[in-house]
PDB file of C-alpha atoms in Angstrom:
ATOM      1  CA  UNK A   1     119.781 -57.360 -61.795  1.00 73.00           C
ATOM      2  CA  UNK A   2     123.031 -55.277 -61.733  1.00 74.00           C
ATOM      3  CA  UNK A   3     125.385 -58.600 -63.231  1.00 74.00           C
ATOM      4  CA  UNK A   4     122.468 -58.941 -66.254  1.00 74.00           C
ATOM      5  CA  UNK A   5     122.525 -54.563 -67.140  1.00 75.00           C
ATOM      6  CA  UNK A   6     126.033 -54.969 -66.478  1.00 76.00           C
ATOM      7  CA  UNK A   7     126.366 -57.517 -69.130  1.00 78.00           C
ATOM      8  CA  UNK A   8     124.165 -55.789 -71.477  1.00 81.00           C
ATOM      9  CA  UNK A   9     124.947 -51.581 -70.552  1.00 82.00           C
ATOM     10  CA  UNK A  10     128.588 -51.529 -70.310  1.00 84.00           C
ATOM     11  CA  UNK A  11     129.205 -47.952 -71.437  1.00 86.00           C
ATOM     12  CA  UNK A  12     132.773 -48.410 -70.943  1.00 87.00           C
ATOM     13  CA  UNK A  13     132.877 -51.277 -73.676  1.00 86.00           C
ATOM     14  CA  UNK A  14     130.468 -49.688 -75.752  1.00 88.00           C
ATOM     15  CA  UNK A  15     132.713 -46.709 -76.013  1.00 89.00           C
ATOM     16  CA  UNK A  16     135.381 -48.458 -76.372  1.00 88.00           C
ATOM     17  CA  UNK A  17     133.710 -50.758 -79.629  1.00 88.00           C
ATOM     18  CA  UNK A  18     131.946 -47.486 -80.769  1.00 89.00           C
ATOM     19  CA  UNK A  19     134.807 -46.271 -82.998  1.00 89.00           C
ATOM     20  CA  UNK A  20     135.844 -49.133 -85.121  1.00 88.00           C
ATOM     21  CA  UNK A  21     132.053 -49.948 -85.534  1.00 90.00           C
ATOM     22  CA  UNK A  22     131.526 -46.204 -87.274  1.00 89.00           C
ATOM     23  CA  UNK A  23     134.514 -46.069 -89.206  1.00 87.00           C
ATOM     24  CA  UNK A  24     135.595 -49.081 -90.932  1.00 83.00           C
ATOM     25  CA  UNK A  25     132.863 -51.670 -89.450  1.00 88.00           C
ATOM     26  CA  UNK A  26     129.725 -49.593 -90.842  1.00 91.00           C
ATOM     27  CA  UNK A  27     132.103 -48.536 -94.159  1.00 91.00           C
ATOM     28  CA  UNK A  28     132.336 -51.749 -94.693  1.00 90.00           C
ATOM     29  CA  UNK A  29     128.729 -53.123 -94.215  1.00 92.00           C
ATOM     30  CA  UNK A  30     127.517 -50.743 -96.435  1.00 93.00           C
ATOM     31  CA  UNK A  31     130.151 -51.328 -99.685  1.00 92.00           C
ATOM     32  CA  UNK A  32     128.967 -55.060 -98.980  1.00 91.00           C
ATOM     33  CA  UNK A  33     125.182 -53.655 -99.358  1.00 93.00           C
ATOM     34  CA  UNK A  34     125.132 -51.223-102.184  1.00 95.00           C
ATOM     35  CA  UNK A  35     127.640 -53.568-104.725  1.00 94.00           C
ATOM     36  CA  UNK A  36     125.576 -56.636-103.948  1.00 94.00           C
ATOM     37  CA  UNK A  37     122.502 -54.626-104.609  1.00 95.00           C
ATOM     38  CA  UNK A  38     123.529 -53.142-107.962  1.00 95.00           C
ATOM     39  CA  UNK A  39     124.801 -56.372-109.092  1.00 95.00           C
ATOM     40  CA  UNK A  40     122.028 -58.012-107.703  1.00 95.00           C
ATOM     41  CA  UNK A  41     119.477 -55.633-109.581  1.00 95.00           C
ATOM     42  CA  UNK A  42     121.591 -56.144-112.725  1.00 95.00           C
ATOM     43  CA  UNK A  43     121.077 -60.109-112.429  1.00 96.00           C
ATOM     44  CA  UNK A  44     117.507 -59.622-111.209  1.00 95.00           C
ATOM     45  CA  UNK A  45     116.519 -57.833-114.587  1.00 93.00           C
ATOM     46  CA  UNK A  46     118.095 -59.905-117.047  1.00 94.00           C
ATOM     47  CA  UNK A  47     115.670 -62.635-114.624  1.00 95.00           C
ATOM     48  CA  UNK A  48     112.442 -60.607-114.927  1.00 93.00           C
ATOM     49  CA  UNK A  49     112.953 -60.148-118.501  1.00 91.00           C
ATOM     50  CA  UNK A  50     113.493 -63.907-119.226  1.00 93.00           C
ATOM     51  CA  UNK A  51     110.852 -64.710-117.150  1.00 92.00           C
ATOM     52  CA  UNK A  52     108.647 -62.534-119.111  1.00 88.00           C
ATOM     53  CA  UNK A  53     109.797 -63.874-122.704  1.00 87.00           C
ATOM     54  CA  UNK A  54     107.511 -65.796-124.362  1.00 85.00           C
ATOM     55  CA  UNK A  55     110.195 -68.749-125.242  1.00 89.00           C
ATOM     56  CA  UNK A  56     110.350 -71.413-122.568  1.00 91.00           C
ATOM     57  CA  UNK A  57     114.014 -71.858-122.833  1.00 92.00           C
ATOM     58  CA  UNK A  58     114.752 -68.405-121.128  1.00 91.00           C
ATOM     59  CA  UNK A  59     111.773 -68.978-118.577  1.00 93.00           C
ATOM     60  CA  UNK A  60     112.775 -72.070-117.658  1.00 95.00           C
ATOM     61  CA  UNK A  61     116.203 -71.040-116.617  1.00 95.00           C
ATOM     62  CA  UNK A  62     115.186 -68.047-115.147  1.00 94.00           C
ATOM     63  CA  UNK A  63     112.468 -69.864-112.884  1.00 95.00           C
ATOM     64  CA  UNK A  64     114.579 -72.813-111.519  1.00 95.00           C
ATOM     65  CA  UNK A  65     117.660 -70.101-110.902  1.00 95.00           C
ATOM     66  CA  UNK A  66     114.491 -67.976-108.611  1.00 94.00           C
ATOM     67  CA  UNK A  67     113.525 -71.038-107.016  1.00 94.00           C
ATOM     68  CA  UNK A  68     116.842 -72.538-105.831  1.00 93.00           C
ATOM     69  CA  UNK A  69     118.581 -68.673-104.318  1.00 92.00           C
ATOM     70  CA  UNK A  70     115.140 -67.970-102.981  1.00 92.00           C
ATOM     71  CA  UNK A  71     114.526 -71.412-101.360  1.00 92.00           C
ATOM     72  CA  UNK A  72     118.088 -72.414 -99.810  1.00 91.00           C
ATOM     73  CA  UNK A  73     118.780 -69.996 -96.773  1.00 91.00           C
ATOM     74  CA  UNK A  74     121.073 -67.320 -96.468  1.00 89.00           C
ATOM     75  CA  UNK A  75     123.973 -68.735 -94.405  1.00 89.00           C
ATOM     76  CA  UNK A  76     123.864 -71.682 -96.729  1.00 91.00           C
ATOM     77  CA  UNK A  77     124.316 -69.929 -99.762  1.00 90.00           C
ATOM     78  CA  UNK A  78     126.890 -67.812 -98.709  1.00 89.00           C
ATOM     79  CA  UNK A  79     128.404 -71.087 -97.668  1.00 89.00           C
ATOM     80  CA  UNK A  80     128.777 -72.581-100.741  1.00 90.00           C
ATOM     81  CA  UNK A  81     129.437 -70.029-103.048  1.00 88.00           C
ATOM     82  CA  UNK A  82     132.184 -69.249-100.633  1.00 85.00           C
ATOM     83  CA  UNK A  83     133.587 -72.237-100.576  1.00 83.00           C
ATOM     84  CA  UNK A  84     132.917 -73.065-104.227  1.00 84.00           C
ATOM     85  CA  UNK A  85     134.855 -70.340-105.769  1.00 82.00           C
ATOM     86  CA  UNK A  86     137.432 -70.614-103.321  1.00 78.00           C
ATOM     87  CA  UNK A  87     138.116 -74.302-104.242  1.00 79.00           C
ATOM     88  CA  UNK A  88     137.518 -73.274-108.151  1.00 75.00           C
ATOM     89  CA  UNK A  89     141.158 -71.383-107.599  1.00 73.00           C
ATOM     90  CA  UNK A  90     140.023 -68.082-109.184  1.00 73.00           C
ATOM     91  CA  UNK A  91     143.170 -65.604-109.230  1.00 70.00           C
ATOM     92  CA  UNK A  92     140.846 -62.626-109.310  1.00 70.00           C
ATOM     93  CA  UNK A  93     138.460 -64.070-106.480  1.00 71.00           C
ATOM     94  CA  UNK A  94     140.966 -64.936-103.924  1.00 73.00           C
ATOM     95  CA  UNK A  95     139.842 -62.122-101.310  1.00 78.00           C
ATOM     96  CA  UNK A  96     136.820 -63.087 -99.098  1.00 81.00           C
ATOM     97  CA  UNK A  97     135.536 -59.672 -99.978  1.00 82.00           C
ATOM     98  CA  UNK A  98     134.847 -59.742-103.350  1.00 86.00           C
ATOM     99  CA  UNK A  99     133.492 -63.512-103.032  1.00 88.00           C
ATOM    100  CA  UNK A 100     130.675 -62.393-100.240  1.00 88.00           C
ATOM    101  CA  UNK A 101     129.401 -59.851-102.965  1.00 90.00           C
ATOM    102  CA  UNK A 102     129.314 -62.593-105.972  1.00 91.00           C
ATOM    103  CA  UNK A 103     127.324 -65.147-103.090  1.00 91.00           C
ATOM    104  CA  UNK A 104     124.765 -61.965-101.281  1.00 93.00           C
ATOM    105  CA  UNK A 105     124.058 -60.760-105.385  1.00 94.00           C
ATOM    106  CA  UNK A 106     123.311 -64.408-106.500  1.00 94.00           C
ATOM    107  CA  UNK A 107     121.381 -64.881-103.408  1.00 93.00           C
ATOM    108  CA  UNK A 108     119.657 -60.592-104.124  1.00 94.00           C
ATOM    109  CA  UNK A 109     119.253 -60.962-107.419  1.00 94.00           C
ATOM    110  CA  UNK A 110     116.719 -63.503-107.285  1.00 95.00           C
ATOM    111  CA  UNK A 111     114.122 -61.973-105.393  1.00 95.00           C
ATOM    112  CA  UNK A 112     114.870 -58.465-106.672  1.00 95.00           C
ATOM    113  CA  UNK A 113     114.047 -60.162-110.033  1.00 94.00           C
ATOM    114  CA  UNK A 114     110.710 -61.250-108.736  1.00 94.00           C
ATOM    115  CA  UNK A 115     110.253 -57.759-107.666  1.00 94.00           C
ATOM    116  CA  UNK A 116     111.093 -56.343-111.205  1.00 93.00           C
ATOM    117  CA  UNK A 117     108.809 -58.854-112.907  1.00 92.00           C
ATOM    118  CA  UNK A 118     105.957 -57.821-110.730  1.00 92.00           C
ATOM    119  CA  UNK A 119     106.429 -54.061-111.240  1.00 90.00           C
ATOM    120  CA  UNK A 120     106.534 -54.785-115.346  1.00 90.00           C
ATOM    121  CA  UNK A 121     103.597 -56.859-115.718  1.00 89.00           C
ATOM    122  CA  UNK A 122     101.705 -54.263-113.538  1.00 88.00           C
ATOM    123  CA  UNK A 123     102.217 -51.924-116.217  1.00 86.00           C
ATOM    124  CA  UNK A 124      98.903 -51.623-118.766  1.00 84.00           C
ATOM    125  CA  UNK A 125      99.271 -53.855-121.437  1.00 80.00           C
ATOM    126  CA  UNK A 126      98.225 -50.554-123.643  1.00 82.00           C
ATOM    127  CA  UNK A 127     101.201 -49.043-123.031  1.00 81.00           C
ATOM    128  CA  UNK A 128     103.262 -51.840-125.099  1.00 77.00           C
ATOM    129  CA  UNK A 129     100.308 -52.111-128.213  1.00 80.00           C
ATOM    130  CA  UNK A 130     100.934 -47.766-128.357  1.00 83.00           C
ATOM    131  CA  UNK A 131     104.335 -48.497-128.955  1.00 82.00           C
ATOM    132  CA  UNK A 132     104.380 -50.984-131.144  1.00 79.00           C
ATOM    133  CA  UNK A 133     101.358 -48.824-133.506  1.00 82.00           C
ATOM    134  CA  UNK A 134     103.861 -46.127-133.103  1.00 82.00           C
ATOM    135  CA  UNK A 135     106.479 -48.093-134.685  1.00 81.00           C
ATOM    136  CA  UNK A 136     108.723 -49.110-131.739  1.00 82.00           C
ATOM    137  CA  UNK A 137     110.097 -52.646-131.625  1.00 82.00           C
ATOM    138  CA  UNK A 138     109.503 -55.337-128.477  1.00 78.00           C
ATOM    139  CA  UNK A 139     112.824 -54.178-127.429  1.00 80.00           C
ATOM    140  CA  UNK A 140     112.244 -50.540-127.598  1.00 82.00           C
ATOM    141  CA  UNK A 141     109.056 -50.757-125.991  1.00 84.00           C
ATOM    142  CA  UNK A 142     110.577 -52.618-123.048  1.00 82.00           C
ATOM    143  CA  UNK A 143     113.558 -50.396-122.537  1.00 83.00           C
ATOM    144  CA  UNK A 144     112.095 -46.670-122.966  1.00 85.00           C
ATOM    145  CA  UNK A 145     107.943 -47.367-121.628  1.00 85.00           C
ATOM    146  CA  UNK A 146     107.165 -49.892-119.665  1.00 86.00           C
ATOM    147  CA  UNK A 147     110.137 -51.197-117.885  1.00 86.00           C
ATOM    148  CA  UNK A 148     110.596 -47.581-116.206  1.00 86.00           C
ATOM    149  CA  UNK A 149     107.224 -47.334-115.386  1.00 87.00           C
ATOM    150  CA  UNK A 150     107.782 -50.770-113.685  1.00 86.00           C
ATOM    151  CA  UNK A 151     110.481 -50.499-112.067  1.00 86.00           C
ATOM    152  CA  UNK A 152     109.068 -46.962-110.646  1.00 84.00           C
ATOM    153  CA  UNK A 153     106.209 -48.729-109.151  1.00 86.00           C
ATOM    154  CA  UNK A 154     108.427 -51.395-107.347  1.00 90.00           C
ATOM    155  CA  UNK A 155     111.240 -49.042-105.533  1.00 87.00           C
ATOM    156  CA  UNK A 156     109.078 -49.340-101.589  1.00 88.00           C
ATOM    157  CA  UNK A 157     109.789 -52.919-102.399  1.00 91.00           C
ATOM    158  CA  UNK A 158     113.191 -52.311-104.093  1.00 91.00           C
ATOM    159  CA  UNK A 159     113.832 -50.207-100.518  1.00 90.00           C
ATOM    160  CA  UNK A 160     112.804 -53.000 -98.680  1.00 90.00           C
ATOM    161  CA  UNK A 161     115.089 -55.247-100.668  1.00 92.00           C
ATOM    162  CA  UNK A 162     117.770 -53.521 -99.943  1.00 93.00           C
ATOM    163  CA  UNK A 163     117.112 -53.529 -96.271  1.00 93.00           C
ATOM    164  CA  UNK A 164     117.410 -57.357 -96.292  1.00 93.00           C
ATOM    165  CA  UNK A 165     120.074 -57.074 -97.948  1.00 93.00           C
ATOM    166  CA  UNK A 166     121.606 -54.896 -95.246  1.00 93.00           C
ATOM    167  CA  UNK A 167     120.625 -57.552 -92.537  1.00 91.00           C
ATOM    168  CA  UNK A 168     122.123 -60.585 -94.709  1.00 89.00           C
ATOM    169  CA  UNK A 169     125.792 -58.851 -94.797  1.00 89.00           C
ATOM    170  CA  UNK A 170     126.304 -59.858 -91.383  1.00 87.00           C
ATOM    171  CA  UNK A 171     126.675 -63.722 -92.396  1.00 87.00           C
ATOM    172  CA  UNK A 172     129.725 -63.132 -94.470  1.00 85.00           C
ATOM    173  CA  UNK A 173     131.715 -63.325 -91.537  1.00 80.00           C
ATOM    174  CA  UNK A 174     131.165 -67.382 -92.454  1.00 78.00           C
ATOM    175  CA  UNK A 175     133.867 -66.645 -95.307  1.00 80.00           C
ATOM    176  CA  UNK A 176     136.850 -65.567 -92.607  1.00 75.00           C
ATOM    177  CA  UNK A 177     136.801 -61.713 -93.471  1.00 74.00           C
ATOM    178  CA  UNK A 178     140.463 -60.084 -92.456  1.00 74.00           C
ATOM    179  CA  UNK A 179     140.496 -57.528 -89.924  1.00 73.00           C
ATOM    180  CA  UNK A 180     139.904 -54.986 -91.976  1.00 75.00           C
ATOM    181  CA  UNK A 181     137.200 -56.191 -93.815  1.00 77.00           C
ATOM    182  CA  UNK A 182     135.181 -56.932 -90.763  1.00 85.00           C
ATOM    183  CA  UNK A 183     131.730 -55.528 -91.213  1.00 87.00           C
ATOM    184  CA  UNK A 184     129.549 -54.435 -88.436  1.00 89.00           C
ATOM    185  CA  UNK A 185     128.196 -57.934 -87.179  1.00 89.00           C
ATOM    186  CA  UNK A 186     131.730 -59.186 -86.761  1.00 88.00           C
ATOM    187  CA  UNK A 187     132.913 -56.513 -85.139  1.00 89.00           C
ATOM    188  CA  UNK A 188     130.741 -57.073 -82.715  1.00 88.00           C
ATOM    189  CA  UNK A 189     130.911 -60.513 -82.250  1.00 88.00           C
ATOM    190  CA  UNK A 190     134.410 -60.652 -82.079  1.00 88.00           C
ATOM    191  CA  UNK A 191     134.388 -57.786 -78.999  1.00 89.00           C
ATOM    192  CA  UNK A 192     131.863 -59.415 -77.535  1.00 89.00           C
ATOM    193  CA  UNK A 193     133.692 -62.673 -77.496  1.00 89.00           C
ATOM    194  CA  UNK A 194     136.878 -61.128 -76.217  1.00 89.00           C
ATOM    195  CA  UNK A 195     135.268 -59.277 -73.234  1.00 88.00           C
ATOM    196  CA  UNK A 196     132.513 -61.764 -72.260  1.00 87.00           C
ATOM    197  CA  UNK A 197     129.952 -59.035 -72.189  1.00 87.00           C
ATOM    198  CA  UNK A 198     127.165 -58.350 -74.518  1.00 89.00           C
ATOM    199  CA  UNK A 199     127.311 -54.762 -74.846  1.00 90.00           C
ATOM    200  CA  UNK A 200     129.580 -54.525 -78.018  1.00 90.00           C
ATOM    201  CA  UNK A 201     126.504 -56.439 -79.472  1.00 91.00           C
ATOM    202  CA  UNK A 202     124.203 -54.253 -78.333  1.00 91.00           C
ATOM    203  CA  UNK A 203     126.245 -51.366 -79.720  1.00 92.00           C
ATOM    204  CA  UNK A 204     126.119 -52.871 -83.090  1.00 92.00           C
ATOM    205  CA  UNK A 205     122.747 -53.891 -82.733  1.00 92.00           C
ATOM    206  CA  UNK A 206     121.767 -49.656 -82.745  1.00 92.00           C
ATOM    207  CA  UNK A 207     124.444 -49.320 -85.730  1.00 92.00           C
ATOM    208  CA  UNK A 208     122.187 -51.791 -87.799  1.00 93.00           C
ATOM    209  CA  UNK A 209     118.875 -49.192 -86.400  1.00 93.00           C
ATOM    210  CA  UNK A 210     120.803 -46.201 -87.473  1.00 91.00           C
ATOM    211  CA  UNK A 211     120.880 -47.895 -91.116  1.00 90.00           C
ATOM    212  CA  UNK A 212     117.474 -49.341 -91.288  1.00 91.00           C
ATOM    213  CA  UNK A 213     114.945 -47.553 -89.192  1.00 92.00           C
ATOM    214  CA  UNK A 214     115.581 -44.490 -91.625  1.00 92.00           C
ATOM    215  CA  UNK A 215     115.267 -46.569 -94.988  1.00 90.00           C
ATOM    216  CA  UNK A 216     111.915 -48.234 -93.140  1.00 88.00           C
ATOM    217  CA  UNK A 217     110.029 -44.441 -93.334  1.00 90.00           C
ATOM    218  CA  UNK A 218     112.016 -43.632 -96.602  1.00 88.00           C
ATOM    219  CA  UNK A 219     109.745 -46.720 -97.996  1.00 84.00           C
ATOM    220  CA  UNK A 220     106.518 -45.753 -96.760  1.00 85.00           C
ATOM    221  CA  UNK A 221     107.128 -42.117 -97.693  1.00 86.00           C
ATOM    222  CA  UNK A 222     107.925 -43.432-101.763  1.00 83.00           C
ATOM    223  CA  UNK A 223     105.064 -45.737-101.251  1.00 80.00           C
ATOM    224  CA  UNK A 224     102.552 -42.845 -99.580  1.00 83.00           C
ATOM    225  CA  UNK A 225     104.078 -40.593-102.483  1.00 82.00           C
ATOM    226  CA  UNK A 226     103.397 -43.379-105.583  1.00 77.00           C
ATOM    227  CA  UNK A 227     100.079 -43.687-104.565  1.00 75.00           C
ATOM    228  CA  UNK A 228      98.956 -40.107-103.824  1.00 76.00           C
ATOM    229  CA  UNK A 229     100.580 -39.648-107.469  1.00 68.00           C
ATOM    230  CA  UNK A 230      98.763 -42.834-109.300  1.00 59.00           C
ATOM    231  CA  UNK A 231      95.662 -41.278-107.604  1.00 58.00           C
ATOM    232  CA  UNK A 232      92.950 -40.288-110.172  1.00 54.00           C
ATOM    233  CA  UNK A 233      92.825 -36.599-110.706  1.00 48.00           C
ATOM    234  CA  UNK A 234      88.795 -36.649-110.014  1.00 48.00           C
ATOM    235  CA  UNK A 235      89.295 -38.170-106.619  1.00 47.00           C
ATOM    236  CA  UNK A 236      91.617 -35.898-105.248  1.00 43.00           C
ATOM    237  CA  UNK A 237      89.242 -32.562-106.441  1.00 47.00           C
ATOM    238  CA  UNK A 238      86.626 -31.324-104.623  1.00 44.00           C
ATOM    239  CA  UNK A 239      83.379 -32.374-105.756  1.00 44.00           C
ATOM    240  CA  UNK A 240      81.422 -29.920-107.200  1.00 46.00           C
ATOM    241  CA  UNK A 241      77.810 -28.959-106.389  1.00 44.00           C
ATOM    242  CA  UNK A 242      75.319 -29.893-109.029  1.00 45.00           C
ATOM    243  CA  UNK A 243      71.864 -27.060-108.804  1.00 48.00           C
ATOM    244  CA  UNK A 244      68.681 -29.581-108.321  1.00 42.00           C
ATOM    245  CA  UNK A 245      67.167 -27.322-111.157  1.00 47.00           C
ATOM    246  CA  UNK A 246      69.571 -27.849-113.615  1.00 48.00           C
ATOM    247  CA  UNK A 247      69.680 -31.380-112.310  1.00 44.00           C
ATOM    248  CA  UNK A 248      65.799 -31.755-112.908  1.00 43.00           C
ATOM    249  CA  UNK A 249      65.997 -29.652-116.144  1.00 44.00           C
TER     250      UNK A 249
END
């Protein structure tokens, strides 16, 4: 019993890992999270909106790039991106850092686009025909009505997205990060390796909490907030009392 919370409750190794986790390892994690995300969301609109055009040239692209990111795992991805660009010789894409963004956006931007096309078709089909008799074009319609609307009904799932996301940053260690580009997983790992005790991983292991356990109640809070808001305004007022004699009258 005291070998396995030895191996596991170190406080003298978790100390010791503690800095470089907070300072460069969780830096780092979360540059790797936020640019693939905005990239990602970039590439996942442009998806959702040729998904949703009524040519089958742009949906057909736009499905078979959703199906292949969404249906090849993680690790794999990374994997071959990785090693893709780095055997394509790109001057500008040399870094490891830079190519785990382009491979986790890819890899985002696919199901953030399913999220996106979701949110936009749940929008009332209304909304478009008042724009158009108003005298906006497709285009206009798109960009100023209903795509905000959509995208404002999708951000729990946007949140959640992003938590993934999060979770998925510790694989580029595949790509051979530098020591100063080592995110939180590797950080970790490589601590854990050098020691031959688990508690470095169990140190990162509550960095990871500190990130996501917040963002978890940050989604149900938008989502208890969207739909106290979509909420009709009859439901949420008292009812009122109806006299039986005017009732009978």
């Amino acid at each position: 019993m005291n070998a396995l919370l030895h191996n596991f409750f170190d406080w003298q190794l978790i100390g010791q890992v503690l800095p470089d986790l907070l300072t460069y390892g969780l830096r780092n994690t979360l540059v790797l999270a936020v640019s693939s995300a905005l990239l990602g969301s970039v590439i996942g609109m442009v998806l959702a909106i040729m998904g949703l055009s009524h040519r089958w040239w742009l949906r057909l692209p736009a499905r078979v790039y959703t199906d292949l990111f969404r249906g090849l795992p993680a690790a794999l991805t990374i994997l071959i991106v990785g090693e893709g660009v780095f055997s394509a010789q790109i001057s500008w894409l040399t870094s490891p850092y830079p190519v785990a963004v382009l491979a986790m956006s890819l890899m985002s931007g696919a199901y953030i686009g399913e999220i996106f096309r979701s949110g936009i078709q749940s929008v009332d089909k209304g909304q478009g025909e008042a724009c158009r008799a108003l005298g906006l074009t497709h285009g206009q319609s798109l960009r100023l009505v209903v795509v905000p609307q959509g995208v404002r009904r999708v951000l729990p799932a946007m949140v959640n997205q992003f938590i993934a996301i999060i979770k998925d940053s510790s694989l580029v260690y595949f790509l051979g990060l530098v020591t100063s580009q080592r995110e939180l997983f590797r950080i970790g790992q490589d601590d854990s390796m050098t020691t031959g005790n688990l508690s470095p991983l169990l140190a990162t292991g509550l960095c990871y909490l500190l990130l996501t356990v917040p963002l978890t109640h940050l989604v149900n809070y938008i989502d208890r907030r969207l739909r106290e808001g979509s909420r009709p305004a009859a439901a949420v007022q008292e009812p009122s009392l109806v006299d039986p004699k005017e009732a009978l009258a």
